[in-house]
Short mmCIF file of C-alpha atoms in Angstrom, two decimals:
data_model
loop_
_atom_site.label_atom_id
_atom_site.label_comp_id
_atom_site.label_asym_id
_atom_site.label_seq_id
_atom_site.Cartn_x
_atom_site.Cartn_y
_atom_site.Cartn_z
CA UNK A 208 6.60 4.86 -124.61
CA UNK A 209 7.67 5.02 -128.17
CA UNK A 210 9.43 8.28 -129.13
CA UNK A 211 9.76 9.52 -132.78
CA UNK A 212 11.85 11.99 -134.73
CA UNK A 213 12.54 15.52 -132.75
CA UNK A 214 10.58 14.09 -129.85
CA UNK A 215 12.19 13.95 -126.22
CA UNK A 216 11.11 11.88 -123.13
CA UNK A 217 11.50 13.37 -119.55
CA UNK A 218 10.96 11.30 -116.67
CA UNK A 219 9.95 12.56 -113.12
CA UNK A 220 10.97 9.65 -110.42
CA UNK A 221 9.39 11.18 -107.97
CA UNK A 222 5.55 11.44 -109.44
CA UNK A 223 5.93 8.62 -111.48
CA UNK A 224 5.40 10.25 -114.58
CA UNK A 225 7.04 10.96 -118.01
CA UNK A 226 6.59 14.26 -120.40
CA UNK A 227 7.34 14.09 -124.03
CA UNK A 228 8.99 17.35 -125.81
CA UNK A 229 8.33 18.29 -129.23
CA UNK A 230 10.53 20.00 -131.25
CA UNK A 231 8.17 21.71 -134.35
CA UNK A 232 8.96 22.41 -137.56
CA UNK A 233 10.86 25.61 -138.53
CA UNK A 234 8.02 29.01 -138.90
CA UNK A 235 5.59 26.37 -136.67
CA UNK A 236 4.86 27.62 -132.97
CA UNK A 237 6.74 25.85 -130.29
CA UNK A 238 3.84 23.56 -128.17
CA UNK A 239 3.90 22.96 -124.31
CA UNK A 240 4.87 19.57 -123.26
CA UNK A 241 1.88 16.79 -123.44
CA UNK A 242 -0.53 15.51 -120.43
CA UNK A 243 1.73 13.58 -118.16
CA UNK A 244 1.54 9.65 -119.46
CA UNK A 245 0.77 6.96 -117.14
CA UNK A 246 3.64 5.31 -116.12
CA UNK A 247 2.02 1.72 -116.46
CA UNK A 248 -0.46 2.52 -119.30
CA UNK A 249 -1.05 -0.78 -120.98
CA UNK A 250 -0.65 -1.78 -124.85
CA UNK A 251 -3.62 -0.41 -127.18
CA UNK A 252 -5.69 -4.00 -127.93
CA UNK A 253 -7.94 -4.61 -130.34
CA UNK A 254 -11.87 -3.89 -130.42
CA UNK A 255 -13.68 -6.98 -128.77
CA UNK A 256 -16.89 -7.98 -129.84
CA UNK A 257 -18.59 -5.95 -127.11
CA UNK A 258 -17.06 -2.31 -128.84
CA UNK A 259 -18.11 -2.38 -132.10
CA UNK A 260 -16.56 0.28 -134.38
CA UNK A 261 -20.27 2.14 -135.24
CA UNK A 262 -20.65 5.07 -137.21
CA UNK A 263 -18.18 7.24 -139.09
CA UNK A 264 -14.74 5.87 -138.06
CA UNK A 265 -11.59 7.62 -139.09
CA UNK A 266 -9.30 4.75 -138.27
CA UNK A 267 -7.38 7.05 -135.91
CA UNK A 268 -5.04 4.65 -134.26
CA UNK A 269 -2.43 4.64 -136.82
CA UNK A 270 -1.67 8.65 -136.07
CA UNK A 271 -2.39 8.24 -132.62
CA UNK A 272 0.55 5.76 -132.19
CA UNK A 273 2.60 7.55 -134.49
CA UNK A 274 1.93 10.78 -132.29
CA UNK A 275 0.31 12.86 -135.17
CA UNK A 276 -2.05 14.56 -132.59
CA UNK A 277 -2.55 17.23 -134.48
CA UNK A 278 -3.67 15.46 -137.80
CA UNK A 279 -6.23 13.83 -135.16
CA UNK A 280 -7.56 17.01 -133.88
CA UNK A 281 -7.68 18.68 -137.16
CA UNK A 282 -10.09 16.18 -138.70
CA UNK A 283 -12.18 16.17 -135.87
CA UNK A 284 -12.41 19.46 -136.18
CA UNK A 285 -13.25 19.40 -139.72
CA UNK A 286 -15.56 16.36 -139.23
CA UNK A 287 -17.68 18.42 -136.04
CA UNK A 288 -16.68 17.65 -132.88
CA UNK A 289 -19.90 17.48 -131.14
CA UNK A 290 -21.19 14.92 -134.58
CA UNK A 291 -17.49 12.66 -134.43
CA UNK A 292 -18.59 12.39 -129.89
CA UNK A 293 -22.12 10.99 -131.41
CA UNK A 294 -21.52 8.79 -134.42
CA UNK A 295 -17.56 7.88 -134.10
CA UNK A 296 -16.67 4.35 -133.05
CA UNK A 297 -15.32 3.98 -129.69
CA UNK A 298 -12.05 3.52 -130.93
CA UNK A 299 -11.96 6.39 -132.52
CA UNK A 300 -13.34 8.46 -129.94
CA UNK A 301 -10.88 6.99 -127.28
CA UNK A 302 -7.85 8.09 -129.84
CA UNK A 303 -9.61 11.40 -129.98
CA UNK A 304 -9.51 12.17 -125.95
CA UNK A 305 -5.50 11.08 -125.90
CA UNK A 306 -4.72 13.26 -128.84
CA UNK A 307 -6.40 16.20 -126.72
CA UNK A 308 -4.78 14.82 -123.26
CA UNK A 309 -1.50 14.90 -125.09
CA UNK A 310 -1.83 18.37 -126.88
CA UNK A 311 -3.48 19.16 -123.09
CA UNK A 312 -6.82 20.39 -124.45
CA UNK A 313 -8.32 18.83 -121.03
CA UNK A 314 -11.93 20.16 -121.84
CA UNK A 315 -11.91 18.31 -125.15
CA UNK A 316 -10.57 15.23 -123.29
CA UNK A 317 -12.96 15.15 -120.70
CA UNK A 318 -15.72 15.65 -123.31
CA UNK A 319 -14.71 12.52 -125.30
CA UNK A 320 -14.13 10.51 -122.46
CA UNK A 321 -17.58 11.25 -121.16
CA UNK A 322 -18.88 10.62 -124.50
CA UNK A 323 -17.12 7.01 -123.96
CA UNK A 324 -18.73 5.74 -121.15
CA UNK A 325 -22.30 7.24 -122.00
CA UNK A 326 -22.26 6.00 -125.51
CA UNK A 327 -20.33 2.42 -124.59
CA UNK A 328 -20.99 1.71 -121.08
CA UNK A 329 -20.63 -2.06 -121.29
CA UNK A 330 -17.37 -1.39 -122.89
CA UNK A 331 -13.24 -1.94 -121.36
CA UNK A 332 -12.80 1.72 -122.48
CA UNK A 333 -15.37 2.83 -120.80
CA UNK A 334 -13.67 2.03 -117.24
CA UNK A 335 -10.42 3.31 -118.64
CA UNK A 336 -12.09 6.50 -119.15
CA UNK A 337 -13.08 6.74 -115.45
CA UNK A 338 -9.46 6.51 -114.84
CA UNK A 339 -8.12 8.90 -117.66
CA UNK A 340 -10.80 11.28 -116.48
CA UNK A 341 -8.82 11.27 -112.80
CA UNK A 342 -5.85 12.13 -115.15
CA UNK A 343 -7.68 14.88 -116.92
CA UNK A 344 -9.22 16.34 -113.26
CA UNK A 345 -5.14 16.19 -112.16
CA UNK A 346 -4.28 18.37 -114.90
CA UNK A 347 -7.12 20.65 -115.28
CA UNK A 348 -6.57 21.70 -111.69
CA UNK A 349 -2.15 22.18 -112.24
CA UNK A 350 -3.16 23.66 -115.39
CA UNK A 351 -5.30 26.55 -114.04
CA UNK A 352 -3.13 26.76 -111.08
CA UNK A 353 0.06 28.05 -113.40
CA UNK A 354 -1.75 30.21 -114.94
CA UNK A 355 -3.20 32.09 -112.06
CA UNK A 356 -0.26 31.51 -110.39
CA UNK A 357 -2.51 30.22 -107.01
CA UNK A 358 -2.73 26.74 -105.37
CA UNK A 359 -4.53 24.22 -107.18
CA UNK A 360 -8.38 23.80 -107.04
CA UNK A 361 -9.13 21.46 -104.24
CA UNK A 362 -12.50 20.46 -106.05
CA UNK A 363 -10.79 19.22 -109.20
CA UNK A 364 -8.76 17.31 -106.98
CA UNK A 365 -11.69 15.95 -105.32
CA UNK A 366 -13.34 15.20 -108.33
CA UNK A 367 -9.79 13.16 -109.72
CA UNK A 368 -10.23 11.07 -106.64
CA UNK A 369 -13.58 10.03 -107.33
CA UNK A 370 -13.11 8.96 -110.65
CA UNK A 371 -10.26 6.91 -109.62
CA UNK A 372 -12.46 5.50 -106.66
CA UNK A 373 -14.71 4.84 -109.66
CA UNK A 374 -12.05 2.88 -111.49
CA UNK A 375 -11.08 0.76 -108.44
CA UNK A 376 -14.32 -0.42 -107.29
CA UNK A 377 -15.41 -1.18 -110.64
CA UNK A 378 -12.13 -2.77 -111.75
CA UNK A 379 -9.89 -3.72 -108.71
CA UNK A 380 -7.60 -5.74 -110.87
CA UNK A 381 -7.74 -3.36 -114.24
CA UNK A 382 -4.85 -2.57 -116.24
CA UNK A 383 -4.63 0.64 -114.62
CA UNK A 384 -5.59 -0.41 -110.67
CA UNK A 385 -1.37 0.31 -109.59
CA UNK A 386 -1.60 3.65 -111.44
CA UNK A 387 -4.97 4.68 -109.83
CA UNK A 388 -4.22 3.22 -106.56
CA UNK A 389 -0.67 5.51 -106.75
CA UNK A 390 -2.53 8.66 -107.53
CA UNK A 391 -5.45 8.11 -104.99
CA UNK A 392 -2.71 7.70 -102.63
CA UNK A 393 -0.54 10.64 -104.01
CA UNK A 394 -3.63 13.37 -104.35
CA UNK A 395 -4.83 11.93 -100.66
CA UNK A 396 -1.61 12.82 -99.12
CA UNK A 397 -2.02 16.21 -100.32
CA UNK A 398 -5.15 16.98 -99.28
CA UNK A 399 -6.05 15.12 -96.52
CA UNK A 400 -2.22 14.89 -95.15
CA UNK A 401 0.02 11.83 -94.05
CA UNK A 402 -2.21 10.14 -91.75
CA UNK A 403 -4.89 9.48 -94.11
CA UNK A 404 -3.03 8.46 -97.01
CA UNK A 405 -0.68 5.74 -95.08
CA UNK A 406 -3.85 3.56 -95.07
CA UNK A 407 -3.83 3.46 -99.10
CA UNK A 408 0.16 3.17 -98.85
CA UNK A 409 0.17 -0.20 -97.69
CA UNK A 410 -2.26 -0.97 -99.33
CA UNK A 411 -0.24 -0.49 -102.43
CA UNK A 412 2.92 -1.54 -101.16
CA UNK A 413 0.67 -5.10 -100.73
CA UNK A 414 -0.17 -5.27 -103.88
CA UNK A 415 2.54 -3.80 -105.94
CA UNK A 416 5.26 -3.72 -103.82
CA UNK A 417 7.25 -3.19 -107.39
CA UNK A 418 5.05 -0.43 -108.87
CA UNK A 419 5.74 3.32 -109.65
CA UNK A 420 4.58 4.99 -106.79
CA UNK A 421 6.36 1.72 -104.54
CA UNK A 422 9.01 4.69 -103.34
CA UNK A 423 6.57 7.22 -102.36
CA UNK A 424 4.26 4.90 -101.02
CA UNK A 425 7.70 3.33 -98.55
CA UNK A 426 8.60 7.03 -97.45
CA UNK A 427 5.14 7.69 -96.64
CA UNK A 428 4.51 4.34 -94.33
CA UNK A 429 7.91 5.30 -92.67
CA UNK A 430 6.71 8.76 -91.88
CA UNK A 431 3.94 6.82 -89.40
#
């Protein structure tokens, strides 16, 4: 996870995830920390063949990496949102639902990541949406659960582990199966309790007996 100037990484061992503080500018209001990042979120690659960059494209990558979220937000913004989801390439619209994920507007988020898979089905992204989209569910639901100060919504939760049942079936051996396979297991034990989730924790501890969730998925097959 790359860092940059006034920007500070905290890391949660026991969820497997990392938050990234921002310190803004003096007169500029303070901003919540971002959407938790995947712990084993891959490299950005290139556009194959298969995702052409159609329509108006705003080369968004560059700020996205450099974490100018805001610039990203602001343009689309400026641009339309519901005309950048319809004509933007899939590039673009992909940098578009992590600059909301990171500044935690989930509803934008979950709108470009739906716009992802409808408008480039056949596309890599488009299964990595099915997986961010478990992300965004995840959040949604802690999100709405601070502020009413209640337990979180067991439908968003059931709606996270679909997508990332989604993810798995369609991409067993993706870049983010260990990540998907952690949370299944995580937002399983939660709902469901121990019994049912120790099934999926060997399962992970099989095949990535060195992954994130490795510790939580060992204290959970001990607990048989």
């Amino acid at each position: 996870i790359t860092l940059h100037a006034g920007q500070r990484l905290v890391a949660d061992v026991a969820s497997a995830e990392a938050r990234i503080f921002e310190t803004r500018p003096p007169g500029e209001q303070a901003v919540a920390p971002n959407e938790p990042i995947p712990s084993e979120r891959p490299a950005p690659r290139p556009s194959p063949a298969s995702e052409p960059r159609l329509g108006i494209d705003h080369r968004w990558a560059e700020p996205l990496a450099a974490g100018r979220w805001n610039q990203i937000l602001a343009e689309a913004e400026r641009a339309g949102l519901k005309k950048i989801l319809e004509t933007a390439s899939s590039e673009d619209i992909f940098a578009l639902a992590d600059a909301a994920r990171y500044r935690r507007r989930m509803a934008l988020a979950r709108r470009a990541l739906l716009a992802e898979r409808r408008r480039f089905p056949a596309s890599s992204r488009a299964l990595d949406a099915a997986f961010l989209l478990g992300r965004v569910e995840e959040s949604q639901a802690a999100q709405e659960s601070q502020a009413a100060q209640d337990s979180e919504d067991p439908s968003k939760t059931n709606v996270a582990l679909r997508w990332y049942d989604e993810y798995l079936s369609r991409a067993p051996s993706g870049a983010y199966a260990a990540e998907a396979l952690g949370r299944k297991m995580i937002l399983t034990n939660k709902i469901e309790g121990t019994a049912q989730a120790q099934p999926i924790a060997a399962e992970y501890l099989r095949r990535f007996p060195a992954g994130s969730y490795a510790g939580a998925a060992k204290a959970l097959w001990r607990g048989r």
